[in-house]
Amino acid sequence: MAPQDAANARGQFSSRFGFITAATGSAVGLGNIWGFPTQTASHGGGAFVLVYLILAFLLAYPALMAELIIGRHTRHNMVAALPQLCNRPTLQVFGRATGLYGVLTACLILGFYAIVAGWLMAQIPAAIADISGQAVAKQWFSQSSLARDGLFCALFSALTAAIVARGVKDGIERWSTRLMPALIVLMLGLAATVLTLPGAMEGLRLYLIPDFTLITNPGLLGSAMGQAFFSLSLGVGTMLIYGSYVSNSDNLPLTGAYVALVDTGIAFLAGLLIIPAMFVAQQRGIRIYKADDTLIAGPDLILQTLPDLFNSLGVVGSIIGLVFFVLLTIAALTSSISMLEVPVSFALEQFKLSRRRATCWVAATIFTFSLLILFNFDALFGAVVKISTQYSQPLLGVLLCLFAGWALHRNQLLREISAGFPAAEQSLFWKIWPGYIRFVCPLLIIAMFVQNLSG
Ligand code: TRP
């Protein structure tokens, strides 16, 4: 292999901007546009928003930095990276096992994520059929069936694989920089439209004014933490592998802060769109509360309440619906490529396969797993979501903080952070983060994890 090829095989983002768009593309996904607003709806509005914002910066940003720093320092996938940080053989084995656990979790998450993305993608032809007056086709595309769900999951998985197979710069970075600006424009346009409709202000009030009595509700803290970890793509080595493609001249703490800010900003914006939209729907006679007086949340909100709202607004509504589901599909795609990159980069480095071949094999395996979930939906779907996001992600998050804080020496850390940030040693980041990541962050995550389990 010529030296040039060797460099290409590892891959690198072409610029700081390229990295920021790819990493925010990973972070901004269904977690922001679907997860955050629906969690907010089911936890009483503003109180959840407030707690989420605090946890995103108290827990998720420091953990994000741990992954980015390990990634850039080792320039490997998670399975190879963690053992490289340790001297003792037993710790190396533990590092490898942790890495494998991360890769497996990434595969589980992609397994259910592609199904959900497929549901949303199917709403695009449904809206087009609606606008062009094809009632039968609209019915088929908008109603869940094994055939429709399997087909759209396959389409979405194939799109994801096609991008990842093209590599870091020509696939992941290029498509993220194309899709992310489109996403932001569509989102701002939609939020502006919805906020002018009657009823929107009531939703805005619920969203923005926290009811502090709700903050102590069991489940709120744990859900907010899980949501923050999911939204920033933490724990499974996604940010670690993206970090390994970042140039040494980038200022990591600053770049990481941008990613966390954009991710949180877009989640907030999505809430600004969806919660008011629910109250617009209520004004038009659509039910938005469940029998127990809590707001409808989860799939029913996105796949029933909102489409009902779009239908009630006539052709304009159908167009809004179309834009909304295109937006969701774009968001899902820039995230799914980052999930697939985790097992693909592992297969690539471990088994010395070509990127194309590794992508085909891994994508086909995960798609088979998605089919397995679809065929046993009631038994598997909820369980896979729970195991991967509620248990594995926080646990892996703790381990990654510990690896960054304890296995990397202070001077290694400082050298890594100083590359691209010469004044690092005098910075607030350097004064706080290393100690924080060793003790405070893991303990806080564990405390909330336990509270969540017992609650
Ligand atoms: N963060 C993305 C979202 O909000 C999803 C995502 C991408 C993810 N990569 C991940 C979640 C890795 C967990 C782990 O939708």
PDB file of C-alpha atoms and ligand atoms in Angstrom, residues 23-33 105-106 109 112-113 227-239 263 331-332 334-340 342 388-389 393, ligand 1:
ATOM      1  CA  ALA A  23     -20.516  15.729  14.573  1.00  0.00           C
ATOM      2  CA  THR A  24     -23.574  17.947  14.886  1.00  0.00           C
ATOM      3  CA  GLY A  25     -25.127  15.867  12.099  1.00  0.00           C
ATOM      4  CA  SER A  26     -24.563  12.824  14.286  1.00  0.00           C
ATOM      5  CA  ALA A  27     -25.888  14.527  17.378  1.00  0.00           C
ATOM      6  CA  VAL A  28     -28.930  16.128  15.775  1.00  0.00           C
ATOM      7  CA  GLY A  29     -31.367  13.381  14.938  1.00  0.00           C
ATOM      8  CA  LEU A  30     -34.605  11.790  15.960  1.00  0.00           C
ATOM      9  CA  GLY A  31     -33.418  12.262  19.517  1.00  0.00           C
ATOM     10  CA  ASN A  32     -33.757  16.016  19.057  1.00  0.00           C
ATOM     11  CA  ILE A  33     -36.765  16.343  16.810  1.00  0.00           C
ATOM     12  CA  THR A 105     -24.567  -1.171  21.567  1.00  0.00           C
ATOM     13  CA  ALA A 106     -24.109   1.003  18.474  1.00  0.00           C
ATOM     14  CA  ILE A 109     -29.252   1.327  18.496  1.00  0.00           C
ATOM     15  CA  PHE A 112     -34.180   0.110  16.077  1.00  0.00           C
ATOM     16  CA  TYR A 113     -33.298   3.572  14.779  1.00  0.00           C
ATOM     17  CA  GLN A 227     -32.093  11.945  26.614  1.00  0.00           C
ATOM     18  CA  ALA A 228     -28.905  14.044  26.859  1.00  0.00           C
ATOM     19  CA  PHE A 229     -26.677  10.990  26.359  1.00  0.00           C
ATOM     20  CA  PHE A 230     -28.703   9.796  23.417  1.00  0.00           C
ATOM     21  CA  SER A 231     -28.845  13.211  21.856  1.00  0.00           C
ATOM     22  CA  LEU A 232     -25.092  13.748  21.979  1.00  0.00           C
ATOM     23  CA  SER A 233     -24.485  10.216  20.611  1.00  0.00           C
ATOM     24  CA  LEU A 234     -22.430   9.256  23.670  1.00  0.00           C
ATOM     25  CA  GLY A 235     -21.088   6.008  25.052  1.00  0.00           C
ATOM     26  CA  VAL A 236     -20.865   3.817  21.991  1.00  0.00           C
ATOM     27  CA  GLY A 237     -17.760   5.268  20.371  1.00  0.00           C
ATOM     28  CA  THR A 238     -19.471   7.436  17.754  1.00  0.00           C
ATOM     29  CA  MET A 239     -17.874  10.622  18.994  1.00  0.00           C
ATOM     30  CA  ASP A 263     -27.364  19.988  19.406  1.00  0.00           C
ATOM     31  CA  ALA A 331     -31.931  14.340  10.617  1.00  0.00           C
ATOM     32  CA  ALA A 332     -32.109  10.565  10.978  1.00  0.00           C
ATOM     33  CA  THR A 334     -26.887  12.172   9.328  1.00  0.00           C
ATOM     34  CA  SER A 335     -27.182  10.314  12.654  1.00  0.00           C
ATOM     35  CA  SER A 336     -27.469   6.785  11.312  1.00  0.00           C
ATOM     36  CA  ILE A 337     -24.282   7.189   9.277  1.00  0.00           C
ATOM     37  CA  SER A 338     -22.429   7.989  12.487  1.00  0.00           C
ATOM     38  CA  MET A 339     -23.816   4.862  14.151  1.00  0.00           C
ATOM     39  CA  LEU A 340     -22.863   2.645  11.225  1.00  0.00           C
ATOM     40  CA  VAL A 342     -18.722   2.590  14.625  1.00  0.00           C
ATOM     41  CA  SER A 388     -29.201  -0.028  24.603  1.00  0.00           C
ATOM     42  CA  THR A 389     -30.189   3.493  25.601  1.00  0.00           C
ATOM     43  CA  GLN A 393     -25.278   4.143  27.175  1.00  0.00           C
TER      44      GLN A 393
HETATM   45  N1  TRP B   1     -27.795  11.535  18.632  1.00  0.00           N
HETATM   46  C1  TRP B   1     -28.639  11.020  17.614  1.00  0.00           C
HETATM   47  C2  TRP B   1     -30.057  11.554  17.817  1.00  0.00           C
HETATM   48  O1  TRP B   1     -30.265  12.419  18.592  1.00  0.00           O
HETATM   49  C3  TRP B   1     -28.654   9.538  17.528  1.00  0.00           C
HETATM   50  C4  TRP B   1     -27.313   8.910  17.562  1.00  0.00           C
HETATM   51  C5  TRP B   1     -26.332   8.966  16.600  1.00  0.00           C
HETATM   52  C6  TRP B   1     -26.819   8.094  18.585  1.00  0.00           C
HETATM   53  N2  TRP B   1     -25.260   8.225  16.991  1.00  0.00           N
HETATM   54  C7  TRP B   1     -25.541   7.675  18.208  1.00  0.00           C
HETATM   55  C8  TRP B   1     -27.378   7.704  19.778  1.00  0.00           C
HETATM   56  C9  TRP B   1     -24.802   6.879  19.053  1.00  0.00           C
HETATM   57  C10 TRP B   1     -26.638   6.886  20.609  1.00  0.00           C
HETATM   58  C11 TRP B   1     -25.365   6.490  20.273  1.00  0.00           C
HETATM   59  O2  TRP B   1     -30.970  11.096  17.200  1.00  0.00           O
END
